[in-house]
């Protein structure tokens, strides 16, 4: 049975969210991932980089994307249901580490999936080097192989979009933590309007939620036609906050179907609008799914005696 038909039941008791982006971390406006703005973000910006989290914030900073906020903290049982959930940390210019985004240990103990806009702006200019960042999962930190960055953009691309806003990195040493399985197949979802219940899992939290992590039951409302890399964008009504990129969208069976990239009109607290006020995630399909499978095969080959 197609996921679009399966997805009529309630997914989770409460909702979830995404994560943060560090000082050079990514954001997106409309269809393009972008670098952090030079000035404080307006309501029209999406996923702007969050400053260091303060103990308390003004209501305009902590407000959910929509008037109703059903997010709750991620529990130990949630982490068992959604394995591989980790956090990208990157050092500021003064050397102080900051949370940057959500990232996923996937397929093998050495492979990490995250957004390309953590390292490139919308014009594909480098905003932070891989060597300034590390992956945290299960309370441990793991360095990346600096030269292993695999971006989802085509070789002749001049801009970064929602549907090529993905990257893969390898760890210097395997992570001692459960990992997210590579999907066996692309999401069985038709292009167009639909109502697919999902759970948005945000292992790192984000600026407009007071917890360190969150999850939320929400809905994918539309699947756009495929664009870059044969990947489609999913428009959803999940609450999001500045730095919410990289969070995973899971179906009712607990399968990873999409990765959050950007949301429109952060903190504006307007009702969901399919054209003007929505979240954008890229489906795990097309060239991204091919790259995950290829990387998993390569890692498996390297581990054979």
Short mmCIF file of C-alpha atoms in Angstrom, two decimals:
data_model
loop_
_atom_site.label_atom_id
_atom_site.label_comp_id
_atom_site.label_asym_id
_atom_site.label_seq_id
_atom_site.Cartn_x
_atom_site.Cartn_y
_atom_site.Cartn_z
CA UNK A 1 0.00 0.00 0.00
CA UNK A 2 1.35 3.44 -0.86
CA UNK A 3 2.54 5.63 1.97
CA UNK A 4 0.08 8.29 0.89
CA UNK A 5 -2.74 5.84 1.68
CA UNK A 6 -1.05 4.44 4.78
CA UNK A 7 -0.53 7.82 6.29
CA UNK A 8 -4.01 8.51 7.65
CA UNK A 9 -3.31 7.53 11.26
CA UNK A 10 -1.87 9.63 14.04
CA UNK A 11 1.93 9.50 14.14
CA UNK A 12 3.20 10.86 17.38
CA UNK A 13 1.85 12.24 20.61
CA UNK A 14 3.56 15.56 20.19
CA UNK A 15 5.60 17.43 17.72
CA UNK A 16 9.13 17.98 16.84
CA UNK A 17 11.50 20.37 15.35
CA UNK A 18 14.79 21.07 13.82
CA UNK A 19 18.10 22.40 14.85
CA UNK A 20 20.45 25.22 14.93
CA UNK A 21 22.89 26.74 12.57
CA UNK A 22 26.14 28.23 13.76
CA UNK A 23 27.62 31.53 12.84
CA UNK A 24 28.37 30.57 9.28
CA UNK A 25 25.64 28.00 9.05
CA UNK A 26 22.98 27.80 6.46
CA UNK A 27 19.52 29.07 5.91
CA UNK A 28 17.23 29.21 3.01
CA UNK A 29 14.87 31.67 1.42
CA UNK A 30 12.22 30.30 -0.86
CA UNK A 31 13.80 27.58 -2.94
CA UNK A 32 17.42 28.35 -2.16
CA UNK A 33 19.63 27.58 0.79
CA UNK A 34 21.59 30.61 1.80
CA UNK A 35 24.31 31.83 4.11
CA UNK A 36 23.52 33.61 7.40
CA UNK A 37 22.34 37.17 6.89
CA UNK A 38 24.68 40.02 7.80
CA UNK A 39 21.83 41.71 9.63
CA UNK A 40 19.16 40.29 11.99
CA UNK A 41 16.80 38.07 9.98
CA UNK A 42 13.39 39.35 8.97
CA UNK A 43 10.24 37.25 8.90
CA UNK A 44 10.90 36.56 5.24
CA UNK A 45 14.12 34.69 5.91
CA UNK A 46 14.21 31.00 6.61
CA UNK A 47 16.39 28.86 8.81
CA UNK A 48 18.70 31.74 9.65
CA UNK A 49 21.68 30.99 11.83
CA UNK A 50 20.95 31.06 15.53
CA UNK A 51 23.20 32.82 18.00
CA UNK A 52 24.42 31.06 21.11
CA UNK A 53 21.38 29.95 23.05
CA UNK A 54 20.46 32.16 26.00
CA UNK A 55 18.72 30.95 29.18
CA UNK A 56 15.65 33.05 28.37
CA UNK A 57 14.35 34.71 25.24
CA UNK A 58 11.76 37.25 24.26
CA UNK A 59 8.48 35.77 23.04
CA UNK A 60 9.22 36.96 19.51
CA UNK A 61 12.26 34.70 19.47
CA UNK A 62 10.64 31.67 21.09
CA UNK A 63 7.36 31.83 19.14
CA UNK A 64 6.55 28.80 17.01
CA UNK A 65 6.23 29.10 13.25
CA UNK A 66 2.46 28.59 13.54
CA UNK A 67 -0.03 29.68 16.25
CA UNK A 68 -0.32 26.09 17.52
CA UNK A 69 2.88 24.57 18.93
CA UNK A 70 2.74 20.83 19.61
CA UNK A 71 6.45 20.19 20.03
CA UNK A 72 7.89 18.19 22.93
CA UNK A 73 11.30 17.03 24.10
CA UNK A 74 12.96 14.04 22.48
CA UNK A 75 13.06 11.11 24.92
CA UNK A 76 15.28 8.04 25.15
CA UNK A 77 12.59 5.89 23.55
CA UNK A 78 12.29 8.40 20.71
CA UNK A 79 16.02 8.13 20.07
CA UNK A 80 15.69 4.36 19.94
CA UNK A 81 12.87 4.67 17.41
CA UNK A 82 14.79 7.19 15.30
CA UNK A 83 18.44 6.02 15.48
CA UNK A 84 21.34 7.93 14.01
CA UNK A 85 20.13 11.32 15.26
CA UNK A 86 23.16 13.50 15.94
CA UNK A 87 24.30 17.11 15.92
CA UNK A 88 26.82 19.00 13.80
CA UNK A 89 29.03 21.25 15.95
CA UNK A 90 31.27 23.93 14.42
CA UNK A 91 33.79 26.30 15.97
CA UNK A 92 33.33 30.03 15.80
CA UNK A 93 36.16 32.31 14.74
CA UNK A 94 37.23 32.48 18.39
CA UNK A 95 37.38 28.69 18.61
CA UNK A 96 34.26 28.24 20.74
CA UNK A 97 32.10 25.28 19.54
CA UNK A 98 28.44 25.97 18.65
CA UNK A 99 25.62 23.73 17.59
CA UNK A 100 25.21 24.12 13.86
CA UNK A 101 22.56 21.69 12.59
CA UNK A 102 21.04 18.25 12.76
CA UNK A 103 23.02 15.44 11.17
CA UNK A 104 22.37 11.71 10.76
CA UNK A 105 24.62 8.69 11.14
CA UNK A 106 23.24 6.57 8.32
CA UNK A 107 23.97 3.29 6.59
CA UNK A 108 27.36 2.63 8.21
CA UNK A 109 29.13 3.71 11.43
CA UNK A 110 31.20 6.20 9.43
CA UNK A 111 28.69 7.96 7.16
CA UNK A 112 26.89 11.20 8.04
CA UNK A 113 24.04 12.89 6.14
CA UNK A 114 23.37 16.61 6.57
CA UNK A 115 22.56 19.78 4.62
CA UNK A 116 25.00 21.20 2.09
CA UNK A 117 24.18 24.73 3.28
CA UNK A 118 26.18 24.06 6.43
CA UNK A 119 29.27 24.57 4.24
CA UNK A 120 28.09 26.53 1.18
CA UNK A 121 25.85 29.56 0.68
CA UNK A 122 23.26 29.83 -2.07
CA UNK A 123 25.92 30.99 -4.53
CA UNK A 124 27.95 27.89 -3.59
CA UNK A 125 30.67 29.91 -1.91
CA UNK A 126 32.39 28.20 1.04
CA UNK A 127 31.05 29.56 4.33
CA UNK A 128 32.88 27.22 6.72
CA UNK A 129 35.53 24.53 6.29
CA UNK A 130 34.78 20.94 7.23
CA UNK A 131 37.80 20.94 9.56
CA UNK A 132 36.07 23.47 11.83
CA UNK A 133 33.25 21.03 12.55
CA UNK A 134 32.64 17.67 14.20
CA UNK A 135 29.75 15.24 14.69
CA UNK A 136 28.27 14.49 18.09
CA UNK A 137 26.14 11.44 18.86
CA UNK A 138 25.61 9.41 22.01
CA UNK A 139 27.57 11.95 24.05
CA UNK A 140 30.76 11.46 21.99
CA UNK A 141 32.45 13.66 19.41
CA UNK A 142 33.80 12.43 16.07
CA UNK A 143 35.98 14.31 13.59
CA UNK A 144 35.27 14.27 9.86
CA UNK A 145 37.62 13.20 7.11
CA UNK A 146 38.21 16.71 5.75
CA UNK A 147 38.43 15.70 2.10
CA UNK A 148 35.33 13.49 2.18
CA UNK A 149 32.68 16.19 1.64
CA UNK A 150 30.27 15.06 -1.09
CA UNK A 151 27.84 17.81 -2.08
CA UNK A 152 24.54 17.15 -3.78
CA UNK A 153 24.96 19.92 -6.34
CA UNK A 154 25.82 19.13 -9.94
CA UNK A 155 29.33 19.90 -11.20
CA UNK A 156 28.06 22.80 -13.33
CA UNK A 157 25.65 24.20 -10.73
CA UNK A 158 25.82 27.91 -9.87
CA UNK A 159 23.29 27.96 -7.02
CA UNK A 160 22.12 25.81 -4.13
CA UNK A 161 18.46 24.81 -4.08
CA UNK A 162 16.19 22.89 -1.72
CA UNK A 163 16.44 19.67 -3.71
CA UNK A 164 20.24 19.56 -3.94
CA UNK A 165 20.78 20.84 -0.39
CA UNK A 166 22.35 17.62 0.89
CA UNK A 167 25.86 16.47 1.68
CA UNK A 168 27.63 13.34 2.89
CA UNK A 169 30.71 13.22 5.13
CA UNK A 170 32.80 10.36 6.50
CA UNK A 171 34.07 10.09 10.05
CA UNK A 172 37.74 9.58 10.89
CA UNK A 173 36.72 6.68 13.15
CA UNK A 174 33.44 4.73 13.26
CA UNK A 175 30.85 6.05 15.68
CA UNK A 176 29.84 3.83 18.57
CA UNK A 177 26.11 4.49 18.19
CA UNK A 178 23.02 3.05 16.48
CA UNK A 179 22.59 4.35 12.96
CA UNK A 180 19.68 5.17 10.69
CA UNK A 181 19.22 2.58 7.93
CA UNK A 182 19.42 3.70 4.32
CA UNK A 183 15.84 3.54 2.96
CA UNK A 184 15.20 0.40 0.93
CA UNK A 185 13.31 2.44 -1.66
CA UNK A 186 12.34 5.99 -2.47
CA UNK A 187 9.17 7.26 -0.74
CA UNK A 188 6.06 5.86 -2.43
CA UNK A 189 4.42 9.28 -2.68
CA UNK A 190 2.66 10.80 -5.66
CA UNK A 191 3.47 14.32 -6.79
CA UNK A 192 0.80 16.85 -5.88
CA UNK A 193 -1.41 17.62 -2.89
CA UNK A 194 -1.75 14.99 -0.16
CA UNK A 195 -2.02 14.60 3.59
CA UNK A 196 0.81 12.47 4.95
CA UNK A 197 1.25 12.40 8.74
CA UNK A 198 4.93 12.57 9.67
CA UNK A 199 7.08 13.11 12.74
CA UNK A 200 9.71 15.81 12.49
CA UNK A 201 12.69 14.79 14.64
CA UNK A 202 15.10 17.52 15.71
CA UNK A 203 18.00 16.04 17.73
CA UNK A 204 19.66 19.42 18.24
CA UNK A 205 16.73 21.67 19.05
CA UNK A 206 16.47 25.18 17.64
CA UNK A 207 16.24 28.78 18.69
CA UNK A 208 12.49 29.07 19.12
CA UNK A 209 12.13 25.96 21.31
CA UNK A 210 13.43 25.90 24.87
CA UNK A 211 14.49 22.26 24.93
CA UNK A 212 17.75 20.83 23.60
CA UNK A 213 15.88 18.61 21.14
CA UNK A 214 12.30 18.10 20.03
CA UNK A 215 9.82 16.13 17.96
CA UNK A 216 6.42 16.97 16.56
CA UNK A 217 3.56 15.25 14.78
CA UNK A 218 2.79 17.23 11.64
CA UNK A 219 1.80 16.75 8.00
CA UNK A 220 3.33 16.84 4.53
CA UNK A 221 0.80 18.73 2.42
CA UNK A 222 2.28 18.76 -1.08
CA UNK A 223 5.02 17.07 -3.10
CA UNK A 224 6.48 19.26 -5.86
CA UNK A 225 7.64 17.80 -9.19
CA UNK A 226 11.27 16.56 -9.25
CA UNK A 227 13.99 19.10 -9.95
CA UNK A 228 17.72 18.87 -9.13
CA UNK A 229 18.98 15.28 -9.06
CA UNK A 230 15.50 13.86 -9.64
CA UNK A 231 14.57 14.86 -6.06
CA UNK A 232 11.23 16.35 -5.03
CA UNK A 233 10.47 18.96 -2.41
CA UNK A 234 7.91 18.22 0.29
CA UNK A 235 5.94 21.19 1.64
CA UNK A 236 4.89 20.60 5.24
CA UNK A 237 3.28 22.31 8.24
CA UNK A 238 5.82 21.29 10.88
CA UNK A 239 6.85 24.04 13.30
CA UNK A 240 10.37 25.21 12.69
CA UNK A 241 12.84 27.75 14.05
CA UNK A 242 16.03 29.45 13.03
CA UNK A 243 18.65 26.79 12.40
CA UNK A 244 16.05 24.05 12.00
CA UNK A 245 17.71 22.46 8.98
CA UNK A 246 18.72 18.83 8.86
CA UNK A 247 15.85 17.46 10.92
CA UNK A 248 14.35 14.19 9.74
CA UNK A 249 10.75 13.64 8.63
CA UNK A 250 9.60 10.09 9.40
CA UNK A 251 6.43 8.30 8.31
CA UNK A 252 4.14 6.34 10.64
CA UNK A 253 6.26 3.20 10.15
CA UNK A 254 9.35 5.05 11.43
CA UNK A 255 11.01 5.34 8.02
CA UNK A 256 13.04 8.40 7.05
CA UNK A 257 11.26 9.98 4.08
CA UNK A 258 12.74 13.50 3.94
CA UNK A 259 15.27 15.91 5.43
CA UNK A 260 14.36 19.47 6.42
CA UNK A 261 16.06 22.23 4.44
CA UNK A 262 14.28 25.54 5.07
CA UNK A 263 11.05 27.24 6.12
CA UNK A 264 9.43 30.46 5.04
CA UNK A 265 8.61 33.38 7.33
CA UNK A 266 10.27 32.21 10.53
CA UNK A 267 8.54 33.19 13.78
CA UNK A 268 5.70 34.97 11.98
CA UNK A 269 3.03 32.75 13.59
CA UNK A 270 0.75 32.82 10.58
CA UNK A 271 -1.53 29.96 9.65
CA UNK A 272 -0.05 27.40 7.28
CA UNK A 273 -0.27 28.52 3.64
CA UNK A 274 0.77 26.08 0.91
CA UNK A 275 2.14 28.92 -1.26
CA UNK A 276 3.54 31.47 1.20
CA UNK A 277 4.11 30.01 4.67
CA UNK A 278 5.38 26.44 4.79
CA UNK A 279 8.37 24.23 5.52
CA UNK A 280 10.50 22.65 2.79
CA UNK A 281 12.17 19.24 2.99
CA UNK A 282 13.91 17.18 0.31
CA UNK A 283 12.75 13.61 -0.19
CA UNK A 284 15.26 10.77 0.22
CA UNK A 285 15.23 9.72 -3.43
CA UNK A 286 16.96 10.31 -6.76
CA UNK A 287 20.66 11.10 -6.65
CA UNK A 288 20.64 11.36 -2.85
CA UNK A 289 19.40 7.81 -2.40
CA UNK A 290 21.85 6.60 -5.04
CA UNK A 291 24.73 8.34 -3.24
CA UNK A 292 23.73 6.82 0.12
CA UNK A 293 23.64 3.33 -1.35
CA UNK A 294 26.97 3.82 -3.11
CA UNK A 295 28.64 5.13 0.05
CA UNK A 296 27.26 2.21 2.05
CA UNK A 297 28.68 -0.29 -0.45
CA UNK A 298 32.06 1.43 -0.38
CA UNK A 299 32.19 1.37 3.43
CA UNK A 300 31.19 -2.30 3.49
CA UNK A 301 33.95 -3.13 0.98
CA UNK A 302 36.55 -1.32 3.07
CA UNK A 303 35.54 -3.32 6.16
CA UNK A 304 35.98 -6.68 4.45
CA UNK A 305 39.29 -8.33 5.57
#
